[in-house]
Amino acid sequence: MNILFIIPARGGSKGLPGKNIRPLNGIPLITHSVQHALASKYPKKVVVSTDDAKIAAVAKEAGAEIVERPADISGDTASSESALIHALTTVEQQGYIPDLVVFLQCTSPIRGIDDIDNAIELLLKEKSDSLLSASPNHRFIWKKGPQGFYSVNYDYNKRQRRQDLEPEYVENGSIYIFKPWVLKENNNRLGGKVSLYLMSDESSYEIDSAMDFMIIENLMKGLE
């Protein structure tokens, strides 16, 4: 079984310039995801899709191959799916035909050493077509409707303990796995039979700001 790992990383971050190569616990952010991909026991090709020469250099040094992303799918409004389709098409044209694609977001760097392979094995065991990683939700959720605010996942008139809420899960952005046809036919990372791979609460933290770097660095140190 051949597995294609795709790690998209464009260079034009407005909120935190240079985010994808900013050091996190001593190594560039993107290097964490490249190392996680390379640690998988499965036959694989690991590619980073980027429009940025600095990111490409860092990713290549970490052991990834580079797919140069065109400018028209590298802007603020470009979807991750556009980068995934371009990367998949590129490697297939080069003769590499994957059985599965693993999409890692480098802004969600907290993964256990076995998480990726365990997620792959879960998809295979459940005979699913796609999979997403998620973390448990233990919060009381409210939304605003035409008549004002209302509770979504509990009845505030009969307040429960958080532990007694019906189980809910938050998509944490860390790991997505799908068969190539899912992406090609649906223009979506998810489709067909979908599995959910559960990860820790800590894995739900994503990096969007300098403060996030500080928080995640401390979380990662605590998990070592």
mmCIF file with all atom_site columns, C-alpha atoms in Angstrom:
data_model
loop_
_atom_site.group_PDB
_atom_site.id
_atom_site.type_symbol
_atom_site.label_atom_id
_atom_site.label_alt_id
_atom_site.label_comp_id
_atom_site.label_asym_id
_atom_site.label_entity_id
_atom_site.label_seq_id
_atom_site.pdbx_PDB_ins_code
_atom_site.Cartn_x
_atom_site.Cartn_y
_atom_site.Cartn_z
_atom_site.occupancy
_atom_site.B_iso_or_equiv
_atom_site.pdbx_formal_charge
_atom_site.auth_seq_id
_atom_site.auth_comp_id
_atom_site.auth_asym_id
_atom_site.auth_atom_id
_atom_site.pdbx_PDB_model_num
ATOM 1   C CA . MET A 1 1   ? 0.000   0.000  0.000   1.00 0.00 ? 1   MET A CA 1
ATOM 2   C CA . ASN A 1 2   ? 1.372   3.394  -1.015  1.00 0.00 ? 2   ASN A CA 1
ATOM 3   C CA . ILE A 1 3   ? 0.520   6.408  1.111   1.00 0.00 ? 3   ILE A CA 1
ATOM 4   C CA . LEU A 1 4   ? 0.931   9.999  0.012   1.00 0.00 ? 4   LEU A CA 1
ATOM 5   C CA . PHE A 1 5   ? 1.420   12.507 2.807   1.00 0.00 ? 5   PHE A CA 1
ATOM 6   C CA . ILE A 1 6   ? 0.550   16.085 1.834   1.00 0.00 ? 6   ILE A CA 1
ATOM 7   C CA . ILE A 1 7   ? 1.472   19.005 4.077   1.00 0.00 ? 7   ILE A CA 1
ATOM 8   C CA . PRO A 1 8   ? 0.237   22.325 2.628   1.00 0.00 ? 8   PRO A CA 1
ATOM 9   C CA . ALA A 1 9   ? 2.176   25.389 3.771   1.00 0.00 ? 9   ALA A CA 1
ATOM 10  C CA . ARG A 1 10  ? 1.793   28.647 1.892   1.00 0.00 ? 10  ARG A CA 1
ATOM 11  C CA . GLY A 1 11  ? 4.033   31.586 2.603   1.00 0.00 ? 11  GLY A CA 1
ATOM 12  C CA . GLY A 1 12  ? 1.608   34.483 2.829   1.00 0.00 ? 12  GLY A CA 1
ATOM 13  C CA . SER A 1 13  ? 0.403   34.366 6.426   1.00 0.00 ? 13  SER A CA 1
ATOM 14  C CA . LYS A 1 14  ? -0.963  37.801 7.307   1.00 0.00 ? 14  LYS A CA 1
ATOM 15  C CA . GLY A 1 15  ? -1.578  37.243 11.020  1.00 0.00 ? 15  GLY A CA 1
ATOM 16  C CA . LEU A 1 16  ? 1.854   35.811 11.788  1.00 0.00 ? 16  LEU A CA 1
ATOM 17  C CA . PRO A 1 17  ? 4.404   36.239 8.971   1.00 0.00 ? 17  PRO A CA 1
ATOM 18  C CA . GLY A 1 18  ? 6.760   33.294 8.608   1.00 0.00 ? 18  GLY A CA 1
ATOM 19  C CA . LYS A 1 19  ? 4.520   31.156 10.826  1.00 0.00 ? 19  LYS A CA 1
ATOM 20  C CA . ASN A 1 20  ? 5.205   27.857 9.075   1.00 0.00 ? 20  ASN A CA 1
ATOM 21  C CA . ILE A 1 21  ? 8.961   28.040 9.626   1.00 0.00 ? 21  ILE A CA 1
ATOM 22  C CA . ARG A 1 22  ? 8.941   29.815 12.974  1.00 0.00 ? 22  ARG A CA 1
ATOM 23  C CA . PRO A 1 23  ? 10.726  27.704 15.624  1.00 0.00 ? 23  PRO A CA 1
ATOM 24  C CA . LEU A 1 24  ? 8.519   25.617 17.904  1.00 0.00 ? 24  LEU A CA 1
ATOM 25  C CA . ASN A 1 25  ? 10.478  23.935 20.697  1.00 0.00 ? 25  ASN A CA 1
ATOM 26  C CA . GLY A 1 26  ? 13.675  24.543 18.772  1.00 0.00 ? 26  GLY A CA 1
ATOM 27  C CA . ILE A 1 27  ? 12.703  23.357 15.289  1.00 0.00 ? 27  ILE A CA 1
ATOM 28  C CA . PRO A 1 28  ? 10.627  24.965 12.511  1.00 0.00 ? 28  PRO A CA 1
ATOM 29  C CA . LEU A 1 29  ? 6.888   24.428 12.841  1.00 0.00 ? 29  LEU A CA 1
ATOM 30  C CA . ILE A 1 30  ? 6.573   22.571 9.545   1.00 0.00 ? 30  ILE A CA 1
ATOM 31  C CA . THR A 1 31  ? 9.401   20.205 10.484  1.00 0.00 ? 31  THR A CA 1
ATOM 32  C CA . HIS A 1 32  ? 7.245   18.687 13.223  1.00 0.00 ? 32  HIS A CA 1
ATOM 33  C CA . SER A 1 33  ? 4.676   17.473 10.686  1.00 0.00 ? 33  SER A CA 1
ATOM 34  C CA . VAL A 1 34  ? 7.326   16.300 8.225   1.00 0.00 ? 34  VAL A CA 1
ATOM 35  C CA . GLN A 1 35  ? 8.949   14.246 10.967  1.00 0.00 ? 35  GLN A CA 1
ATOM 36  C CA . HIS A 1 36  ? 5.578   12.799 12.013  1.00 0.00 ? 36  HIS A CA 1
ATOM 37  C CA . ALA A 1 37  ? 4.910   11.738 8.418   1.00 0.00 ? 37  ALA A CA 1
ATOM 38  C CA . LEU A 1 38  ? 8.365   10.217 7.947   1.00 0.00 ? 38  LEU A CA 1
ATOM 39  C CA . ALA A 1 39  ? 7.944   8.226  11.173  1.00 0.00 ? 39  ALA A CA 1
ATOM 40  C CA . SER A 1 40  ? 5.002   6.265  9.730   1.00 0.00 ? 40  SER A CA 1
ATOM 41  C CA . LYS A 1 41  ? 5.741   2.572  9.229   1.00 0.00 ? 41  LYS A CA 1
ATOM 42  C CA . TYR A 1 42  ? 3.880   2.492  5.911   1.00 0.00 ? 42  TYR A CA 1
ATOM 43  C CA . PRO A 1 43  ? 5.468   2.875  2.435   1.00 0.00 ? 43  PRO A CA 1
ATOM 44  C CA . LYS A 1 44  ? 5.128   6.557  1.724   1.00 0.00 ? 44  LYS A CA 1
ATOM 45  C CA . LYS A 1 45  ? 5.932   9.697  -0.163  1.00 0.00 ? 45  LYS A CA 1
ATOM 46  C CA . VAL A 1 46  ? 5.969   12.901 1.890   1.00 0.00 ? 46  VAL A CA 1
ATOM 47  C CA . VAL A 1 47  ? 5.403   16.158 0.029   1.00 0.00 ? 47  VAL A CA 1
ATOM 48  C CA . VAL A 1 48  ? 5.042   19.761 1.111   1.00 0.00 ? 48  VAL A CA 1
ATOM 49  C CA . SER A 1 49  ? 2.907   21.947 -1.131  1.00 0.00 ? 49  SER A CA 1
ATOM 50  C CA . THR A 1 50  ? 4.177   25.515 -0.992  1.00 0.00 ? 50  THR A CA 1
ATOM 51  C CA . ASP A 1 51  ? 4.639   28.714 -2.956  1.00 0.00 ? 51  ASP A CA 1
ATOM 52  C CA . ASP A 1 52  ? 7.452   29.925 -0.691  1.00 0.00 ? 52  ASP A CA 1
ATOM 53  C CA . ALA A 1 53  ? 11.169  29.262 -1.295  1.00 0.00 ? 53  ALA A CA 1
ATOM 54  C CA . LYS A 1 54  ? 12.100  29.492 2.411   1.00 0.00 ? 54  LYS A CA 1
ATOM 55  C CA . ILE A 1 55  ? 9.430   27.001 3.417   1.00 0.00 ? 55  ILE A CA 1
ATOM 56  C CA . ALA A 1 56  ? 10.520  24.712 0.585   1.00 0.00 ? 56  ALA A CA 1
ATOM 57  C CA . ALA A 1 57  ? 14.144  24.817 1.749   1.00 0.00 ? 57  ALA A CA 1
ATOM 58  C CA . VAL A 1 58  ? 13.226  24.016 5.369   1.00 0.00 ? 58  VAL A CA 1
ATOM 59  C CA . ALA A 1 59  ? 10.853  21.217 4.356   1.00 0.00 ? 59  ALA A CA 1
ATOM 60  C CA . LYS A 1 60  ? 13.395  19.689 1.978   1.00 0.00 ? 60  LYS A CA 1
ATOM 61  C CA . GLU A 1 61  ? 16.052  19.732 4.685   1.00 0.00 ? 61  GLU A CA 1
ATOM 62  C CA . ALA A 1 62  ? 13.603  17.940 6.981   1.00 0.00 ? 62  ALA A CA 1
ATOM 63  C CA . GLY A 1 63  ? 13.208  15.168 4.410   1.00 0.00 ? 63  GLY A CA 1
ATOM 64  C CA . ALA A 1 64  ? 10.118  16.122 2.392   1.00 0.00 ? 64  ALA A CA 1
ATOM 65  C CA . GLU A 1 65  ? 9.758   16.449 -1.348  1.00 0.00 ? 65  GLU A CA 1
ATOM 66  C CA . ILE A 1 66  ? 8.406   19.737 -2.690  1.00 0.00 ? 66  ILE A CA 1
ATOM 67  C CA . VAL A 1 67  ? 5.388   20.403 -4.869  1.00 0.00 ? 67  VAL A CA 1
ATOM 68  C CA . GLU A 1 68  ? 5.514   23.980 -6.106  1.00 0.00 ? 68  GLU A CA 1
ATOM 69  C CA . ARG A 1 69  ? 2.076   25.492 -5.632  1.00 0.00 ? 69  ARG A CA 1
ATOM 70  C CA . PRO A 1 70  ? 0.881   27.905 -8.345  1.00 0.00 ? 70  PRO A CA 1
ATOM 71  C CA . ALA A 1 71  ? 0.099   31.494 -7.380  1.00 0.00 ? 71  ALA A CA 1
ATOM 72  C CA . ASP A 1 72  ? -3.590  31.151 -8.257  1.00 0.00 ? 72  ASP A CA 1
ATOM 73  C CA . ILE A 1 73  ? -4.110  28.644 -5.431  1.00 0.00 ? 73  ILE A CA 1
ATOM 74  C CA . SER A 1 74  ? -1.782  30.280 -2.913  1.00 0.00 ? 74  SER A CA 1
ATOM 75  C CA . GLY A 1 75  ? -3.746  33.333 -1.821  1.00 0.00 ? 75  GLY A CA 1
ATOM 76  C CA . ASP A 1 76  ? -5.735  34.009 1.353   1.00 0.00 ? 76  ASP A CA 1
ATOM 77  C CA . THR A 1 77  ? -8.951  32.694 -0.187  1.00 0.00 ? 77  THR A CA 1
ATOM 78  C CA . ALA A 1 78  ? -7.468  29.512 -1.670  1.00 0.00 ? 78  ALA A CA 1
ATOM 79  C CA . SER A 1 79  ? -8.899  26.339 -0.155  1.00 0.00 ? 79  SER A CA 1
ATOM 80  C CA . SER A 1 80  ? -6.872  23.491 1.257   1.00 0.00 ? 80  SER A CA 1
ATOM 81  C CA . GLU A 1 81  ? -8.687  21.239 -1.205  1.00 0.00 ? 81  GLU A CA 1
ATOM 82  C CA . SER A 1 82  ? -7.199  23.151 -4.147  1.00 0.00 ? 82  SER A CA 1
ATOM 83  C CA . ALA A 1 83  ? -3.686  22.515 -2.815  1.00 0.00 ? 83  ALA A CA 1
ATOM 84  C CA . LEU A 1 84  ? -4.494  18.857 -2.131  1.00 0.00 ? 84  LEU A CA 1
ATOM 85  C CA . ILE A 1 85  ? -5.858  18.264 -5.637  1.00 0.00 ? 85  ILE A CA 1
ATOM 86  C CA . HIS A 1 86  ? -2.856  20.000 -7.220  1.00 0.00 ? 86  HIS A CA 1
ATOM 87  C CA . ALA A 1 87  ? -0.361  17.978 -5.152  1.00 0.00 ? 87  ALA A CA 1
ATOM 88  C CA . LEU A 1 88  ? -2.153  14.679 -5.802  1.00 0.00 ? 88  LEU A CA 1
ATOM 89  C CA . THR A 1 89  ? -2.369  15.373 -9.536  1.00 0.00 ? 89  THR A CA 1
ATOM 90  C CA . THR A 1 90  ? 1.315   16.352 -9.653  1.00 0.00 ? 90  THR A CA 1
ATOM 91  C CA . VAL A 1 91  ? 2.618   13.169 -8.028  1.00 0.00 ? 91  VAL A CA 1
ATOM 92  C CA . GLU A 1 92  ? 0.296   10.971 -10.091 1.00 0.00 ? 92  GLU A CA 1
ATOM 93  C CA . GLN A 1 93  ? 1.602   12.600 -13.272 1.00 0.00 ? 93  GLN A CA 1
ATOM 94  C CA . GLN A 1 94  ? 5.095   11.752 -12.014 1.00 0.00 ? 94  GLN A CA 1
ATOM 95  C CA . GLY A 1 95  ? 4.075   8.085  -11.765 1.00 0.00 ? 95  GLY A CA 1
ATOM 96  C CA . TYR A 1 96  ? 3.299   7.740  -8.048  1.00 0.00 ? 96  TYR A CA 1
ATOM 97  C CA . ILE A 1 97  ? -0.204  6.321  -7.557  1.00 0.00 ? 97  ILE A CA 1
ATOM 98  C CA . PRO A 1 98  ? -1.211  6.346  -3.878  1.00 0.00 ? 98  PRO A CA 1
ATOM 99  C CA . ASP A 1 99  ? -3.795  4.093  -2.262  1.00 0.00 ? 99  ASP A CA 1
ATOM 100 C CA . LEU A 1 100 ? -4.409  6.600  0.511   1.00 0.00 ? 100 LEU A CA 1
ATOM 101 C CA . VAL A 1 101 ? -3.691  10.282 1.081   1.00 0.00 ? 101 VAL A CA 1
ATOM 102 C CA . VAL A 1 102 ? -2.847  11.621 4.543   1.00 0.00 ? 102 VAL A CA 1
ATOM 103 C CA . PHE A 1 103 ? -3.329  15.372 4.905   1.00 0.00 ? 103 PHE A CA 1
ATOM 104 C CA . LEU A 1 104 ? -1.477  16.956 7.831   1.00 0.00 ? 104 LEU A CA 1
ATOM 105 C CA . GLN A 1 105 ? -1.945  20.581 8.854   1.00 0.00 ? 105 GLN A CA 1
ATOM 106 C CA . CYS A 1 106 ? 1.332   21.847 10.245  1.00 0.00 ? 106 CYS A CA 1
ATOM 107 C CA . THR A 1 107 ? -0.561  24.368 12.396  1.00 0.00 ? 107 THR A CA 1
ATOM 108 C CA . SER A 1 108 ? -1.850  21.411 14.476  1.00 0.00 ? 108 SER A CA 1
ATOM 109 C CA . PRO A 1 109 ? 1.501   19.972 15.610  1.00 0.00 ? 109 PRO A CA 1
ATOM 110 C CA . ILE A 1 110 ? 0.492   18.018 18.733  1.00 0.00 ? 110 ILE A CA 1
ATOM 111 C CA . ARG A 1 111 ? 0.341   14.377 17.677  1.00 0.00 ? 111 ARG A CA 1
ATOM 112 C CA . GLY A 1 112 ? 1.313   11.232 19.547  1.00 0.00 ? 112 GLY A CA 1
ATOM 113 C CA . ILE A 1 113 ? 4.044   9.066  18.042  1.00 0.00 ? 113 ILE A CA 1
ATOM 114 C CA . ASP A 1 114 ? 1.508   6.438  16.931  1.00 0.00 ? 114 ASP A CA 1
ATOM 115 C CA . ASP A 1 115 ? -1.444  8.682  16.066  1.00 0.00 ? 115 ASP A CA 1
ATOM 116 C CA . ILE A 1 116 ? -0.970  8.690  12.301  1.00 0.00 ? 116 ILE A CA 1
ATOM 117 C CA . ASP A 1 117 ? -0.475  4.938  11.943  1.00 0.00 ? 117 ASP A CA 1
ATOM 118 C CA . ASN A 1 118 ? -3.302  4.235  14.402  1.00 0.00 ? 118 ASN A CA 1
ATOM 119 C CA . ALA A 1 119 ? -5.581  6.478  12.339  1.00 0.00 ? 119 ALA A CA 1
ATOM 120 C CA . ILE A 1 120 ? -4.612  4.656  9.126   1.00 0.00 ? 120 ILE A CA 1
ATOM 121 C CA . GLU A 1 121 ? -5.279  1.308  10.786  1.00 0.00 ? 121 GLU A CA 1
ATOM 122 C CA . LEU A 1 122 ? -8.673  2.499  12.044  1.00 0.00 ? 122 LEU A CA 1
ATOM 123 C CA . LEU A 1 123 ? -9.708  3.551  8.533   1.00 0.00 ? 123 LEU A CA 1
ATOM 124 C CA . LEU A 1 124 ? -8.633  0.166  7.171   1.00 0.00 ? 124 LEU A CA 1
ATOM 125 C CA . LYS A 1 125 ? -10.319 -1.763 9.992   1.00 0.00 ? 125 LYS A CA 1
ATOM 126 C CA . GLU A 1 126 ? -13.614 0.085  9.550   1.00 0.00 ? 126 GLU A CA 1
ATOM 127 C CA . LYS A 1 127 ? -13.336 -0.135 5.750   1.00 0.00 ? 127 LYS A CA 1
ATOM 128 C CA . SER A 1 128 ? -13.912 3.590  5.488   1.00 0.00 ? 128 SER A CA 1
ATOM 129 C CA . ASP A 1 129 ? -13.244 5.944  2.609   1.00 0.00 ? 129 ASP A CA 1
ATOM 130 C CA . SER A 1 130 ? -12.105 8.922  4.680   1.00 0.00 ? 130 SER A CA 1
ATOM 131 C CA . LEU A 1 131 ? -11.218 9.829  8.250   1.00 0.00 ? 131 LEU A CA 1
ATOM 132 C CA . LEU A 1 132 ? -10.809 12.920 10.385  1.00 0.00 ? 132 LEU A CA 1
ATOM 133 C CA . SER A 1 133 ? -9.190  13.356 13.769  1.00 0.00 ? 133 SER A CA 1
ATOM 134 C CA . ALA A 1 134 ? -11.212 14.887 16.568  1.00 0.00 ? 134 ALA A CA 1
ATOM 135 C CA . SER A 1 135 ? -11.017 15.733 20.245  1.00 0.00 ? 135 SER A CA 1
ATOM 136 C CA . PRO A 1 136 ? -13.771 15.361 22.857  1.00 0.00 ? 136 PRO A CA 1
ATOM 137 C CA . ASN A 1 137 ? -15.925 18.429 23.557  1.00 0.00 ? 137 ASN A CA 1
ATOM 138 C CA . HIS A 1 138 ? -16.821 18.998 27.215  1.00 0.00 ? 138 HIS A CA 1
ATOM 139 C CA . ARG A 1 139 ? -18.268 22.504 26.895  1.00 0.00 ? 139 ARG A CA 1
ATOM 140 C CA . PHE A 1 140 ? -21.786 23.882 27.028  1.00 0.00 ? 140 PHE A CA 1
ATOM 141 C CA . ILE A 1 141 ? -22.546 25.339 23.592  1.00 0.00 ? 141 ILE A CA 1
ATOM 142 C CA . TRP A 1 142 ? -24.864 28.269 22.793  1.00 0.00 ? 142 TRP A CA 1
ATOM 143 C CA . LYS A 1 143 ? -25.958 29.806 19.492  1.00 0.00 ? 143 LYS A CA 1
ATOM 144 C CA . LYS A 1 144 ? -27.801 32.958 18.534  1.00 0.00 ? 144 LYS A CA 1
ATOM 145 C CA . GLY A 1 145 ? -31.083 32.551 16.672  1.00 0.00 ? 145 GLY A CA 1
ATOM 146 C CA . PRO A 1 146 ? -33.935 34.867 15.584  1.00 0.00 ? 146 PRO A CA 1
ATOM 147 C CA . GLN A 1 147 ? -35.408 34.786 19.085  1.00 0.00 ? 147 GLN A CA 1
ATOM 148 C CA . GLY A 1 148 ? -32.085 35.288 20.869  1.00 0.00 ? 148 GLY A CA 1
ATOM 149 C CA . PHE A 1 149 ? -29.527 32.927 22.356  1.00 0.00 ? 149 PHE A CA 1
ATOM 150 C CA . TYR A 1 150 ? -30.320 29.279 23.026  1.00 0.00 ? 150 TYR A CA 1
ATOM 151 C CA . SER A 1 151 ? -28.431 26.279 24.377  1.00 0.00 ? 151 SER A CA 1
ATOM 152 C CA . VAL A 1 152 ? -27.428 23.744 21.723  1.00 0.00 ? 152 VAL A CA 1
ATOM 153 C CA . ASN A 1 153 ? -26.113 20.610 23.383  1.00 0.00 ? 153 ASN A CA 1
ATOM 154 C CA . TYR A 1 154 ? -27.963 20.695 26.721  1.00 0.00 ? 154 TYR A CA 1
ATOM 155 C CA . ASP A 1 155 ? -31.118 22.038 28.374  1.00 0.00 ? 155 ASP A CA 1
ATOM 156 C CA . TYR A 1 156 ? -30.103 24.899 30.638  1.00 0.00 ? 156 TYR A CA 1
ATOM 157 C CA . ASN A 1 157 ? -33.308 24.353 32.650  1.00 0.00 ? 157 ASN A CA 1
ATOM 158 C CA . LYS A 1 158 ? -31.978 20.936 33.593  1.00 0.00 ? 158 LYS A CA 1
ATOM 159 C CA . ARG A 1 159 ? -28.293 21.657 33.867  1.00 0.00 ? 159 ARG A CA 1
ATOM 160 C CA . GLN A 1 160 ? -26.157 18.522 33.901  1.00 0.00 ? 160 GLN A CA 1
ATOM 161 C CA . ARG A 1 161 ? -22.611 17.931 34.968  1.00 0.00 ? 161 ARG A CA 1
ATOM 162 C CA . ARG A 1 162 ? -20.264 18.361 32.021  1.00 0.00 ? 162 ARG A CA 1
ATOM 163 C CA . GLN A 1 163 ? -19.248 14.724 32.387  1.00 0.00 ? 163 GLN A CA 1
ATOM 164 C CA . ASP A 1 164 ? -22.857 13.632 31.801  1.00 0.00 ? 164 ASP A CA 1
ATOM 165 C CA . LEU A 1 165 ? -23.331 15.429 28.476  1.00 0.00 ? 165 LEU A CA 1
ATOM 166 C CA . GLU A 1 166 ? -23.937 13.318 25.410  1.00 0.00 ? 166 GLU A CA 1
ATOM 167 C CA . PRO A 1 167 ? -20.527 12.695 23.783  1.00 0.00 ? 167 PRO A CA 1
ATOM 168 C CA . GLU A 1 168 ? -19.578 15.300 21.179  1.00 0.00 ? 168 GLU A CA 1
ATOM 169 C CA . TYR A 1 169 ? -16.346 15.699 19.248  1.00 0.00 ? 169 TYR A CA 1
ATOM 170 C CA . VAL A 1 170 ? -14.545 18.681 17.759  1.00 0.00 ? 170 VAL A CA 1
ATOM 171 C CA . GLU A 1 171 ? -12.674 18.396 14.465  1.00 0.00 ? 171 GLU A CA 1
ATOM 172 C CA . ASN A 1 172 ? -9.124  19.222 15.540  1.00 0.00 ? 172 ASN A CA 1
ATOM 173 C CA . GLY A 1 173 ? -7.459  19.697 12.148  1.00 0.00 ? 173 GLY A CA 1
ATOM 174 C CA . SER A 1 174 ? -4.528  17.416 12.887  1.00 0.00 ? 174 SER A CA 1
ATOM 175 C CA . ILE A 1 175 ? -5.040  14.369 10.638  1.00 0.00 ? 175 ILE A CA 1
ATOM 176 C CA . TYR A 1 176 ? -7.224  13.715 7.599   1.00 0.00 ? 176 TYR A CA 1
ATOM 177 C CA . ILE A 1 177 ? -7.022  10.516 5.568   1.00 0.00 ? 177 ILE A CA 1
ATOM 178 C CA . PHE A 1 178 ? -8.895  9.753  2.374   1.00 0.00 ? 178 PHE A CA 1
ATOM 179 C CA . LYS A 1 179 ? -8.876  7.571  -0.695  1.00 0.00 ? 179 LYS A CA 1
ATOM 180 C CA . PRO A 1 180 ? -7.859  9.563  -3.790  1.00 0.00 ? 180 PRO A CA 1
ATOM 181 C CA . TRP A 1 181 ? -11.293 9.158  -5.419  1.00 0.00 ? 181 TRP A CA 1
ATOM 182 C CA . VAL A 1 182 ? -12.927 10.962 -2.488  1.00 0.00 ? 182 VAL A CA 1
ATOM 183 C CA . LEU A 1 183 ? -10.982 14.144 -3.211  1.00 0.00 ? 183 LEU A CA 1
ATOM 184 C CA . LYS A 1 184 ? -11.311 13.861 -6.976  1.00 0.00 ? 184 LYS A CA 1
ATOM 185 C CA . GLU A 1 185 ? -15.038 13.196 -7.047  1.00 0.00 ? 185 GLU A CA 1
ATOM 186 C CA . ASN A 1 186 ? -16.169 15.423 -4.184  1.00 0.00 ? 186 ASN A CA 1
ATOM 187 C CA . ASN A 1 187 ? -13.555 18.196 -4.198  1.00 0.00 ? 187 ASN A CA 1
ATOM 188 C CA . ASN A 1 188 ? -13.525 17.498 -0.476  1.00 0.00 ? 188 ASN A CA 1
ATOM 189 C CA . ARG A 1 189 ? -11.190 15.769 1.967   1.00 0.00 ? 189 ARG A CA 1
ATOM 190 C CA . LEU A 1 190 ? -14.148 13.833 3.387   1.00 0.00 ? 190 LEU A CA 1
ATOM 191 C CA . GLY A 1 191 ? -16.648 11.596 1.657   1.00 0.00 ? 191 GLY A CA 1
ATOM 192 C CA . GLY A 1 192 ? -18.017 8.084  1.422   1.00 0.00 ? 192 GLY A CA 1
ATOM 193 C CA . LYS A 1 193 ? -17.941 6.247  4.728   1.00 0.00 ? 193 LYS A CA 1
ATOM 194 C CA . VAL A 1 194 ? -16.276 8.540  7.299   1.00 0.00 ? 194 VAL A CA 1
ATOM 195 C CA . SER A 1 195 ? -14.394 7.402  10.411  1.00 0.00 ? 195 SER A CA 1
ATOM 196 C CA . LEU A 1 196 ? -13.502 9.483  13.446  1.00 0.00 ? 196 LEU A CA 1
ATOM 197 C CA . TYR A 1 197 ? -10.115 9.066  15.124  1.00 0.00 ? 197 TYR A CA 1
ATOM 198 C CA . LEU A 1 198 ? -10.122 10.351 18.694  1.00 0.00 ? 198 LEU A CA 1
ATOM 199 C CA . MET A 1 199 ? -7.170  12.313 20.035  1.00 0.00 ? 199 MET A CA 1
ATOM 200 C CA . SER A 1 200 ? -6.402  14.097 23.285  1.00 0.00 ? 200 SER A CA 1
ATOM 201 C CA . ASP A 1 201 ? -7.773  17.499 24.272  1.00 0.00 ? 201 ASP A CA 1
ATOM 202 C CA . GLU A 1 202 ? -4.275  18.932 23.825  1.00 0.00 ? 202 GLU A CA 1
ATOM 203 C CA . SER A 1 203 ? -4.328  17.954 20.144  1.00 0.00 ? 203 SER A CA 1
ATOM 204 C CA . SER A 1 204 ? -7.131  20.441 19.462  1.00 0.00 ? 204 SER A CA 1
ATOM 205 C CA . TYR A 1 205 ? -4.805  23.423 19.902  1.00 0.00 ? 205 TYR A CA 1
ATOM 206 C CA . GLU A 1 206 ? -3.938  25.139 16.616  1.00 0.00 ? 206 GLU A CA 1
ATOM 207 C CA . ILE A 1 207 ? -1.379  27.842 15.843  1.00 0.00 ? 207 ILE A CA 1
ATOM 208 C CA . ASP A 1 208 ? -2.686  31.156 14.545  1.00 0.00 ? 208 ASP A CA 1
ATOM 209 C CA . SER A 1 209 ? -0.837  33.657 16.735  1.00 0.00 ? 209 SER A CA 1
ATOM 210 C CA . ALA A 1 210 ? 2.377   34.223 18.671  1.00 0.00 ? 210 ALA A CA 1
ATOM 211 C CA . MET A 1 211 ? 0.486   33.410 21.868  1.00 0.00 ? 211 MET A CA 1
ATOM 212 C CA . ASP A 1 212 ? -0.487  30.035 20.391  1.00 0.00 ? 212 ASP A CA 1
ATOM 213 C CA . PHE A 1 213 ? 3.215   29.234 19.955  1.00 0.00 ? 213 PHE A CA 1
ATOM 214 C CA . MET A 1 214 ? 3.825   29.889 23.648  1.00 0.00 ? 214 MET A CA 1
ATOM 215 C CA . ILE A 1 215 ? 0.839   27.793 24.737  1.00 0.00 ? 215 ILE A CA 1
ATOM 216 C CA . ILE A 1 216 ? 1.652   24.850 22.468  1.00 0.00 ? 216 ILE A CA 1
ATOM 217 C CA . GLU A 1 217 ? 5.351   24.890 23.378  1.00 0.00 ? 217 GLU A CA 1
ATOM 218 C CA . ASN A 1 218 ? 4.405   24.488 27.035  1.00 0.00 ? 218 ASN A CA 1
ATOM 219 C CA . LEU A 1 219 ? 1.836   21.791 26.256  1.00 0.00 ? 219 LEU A CA 1
ATOM 220 C CA . MET A 1 220 ? 4.353   19.830 24.195  1.00 0.00 ? 220 MET A CA 1
ATOM 221 C CA . LYS A 1 221 ? 6.969   20.061 26.938  1.00 0.00 ? 221 LYS A CA 1
ATOM 222 C CA . GLY A 1 222 ? 4.426   18.734 29.428  1.00 0.00 ? 222 GLY A CA 1
ATOM 223 C CA . LEU A 1 223 ? 3.665   15.785 27.158  1.00 0.00 ? 223 LEU A CA 1
ATOM 224 C CA . GLU A 1 224 ? 7.301   14.735 26.712  1.00 0.00 ? 224 GLU A CA 1
#
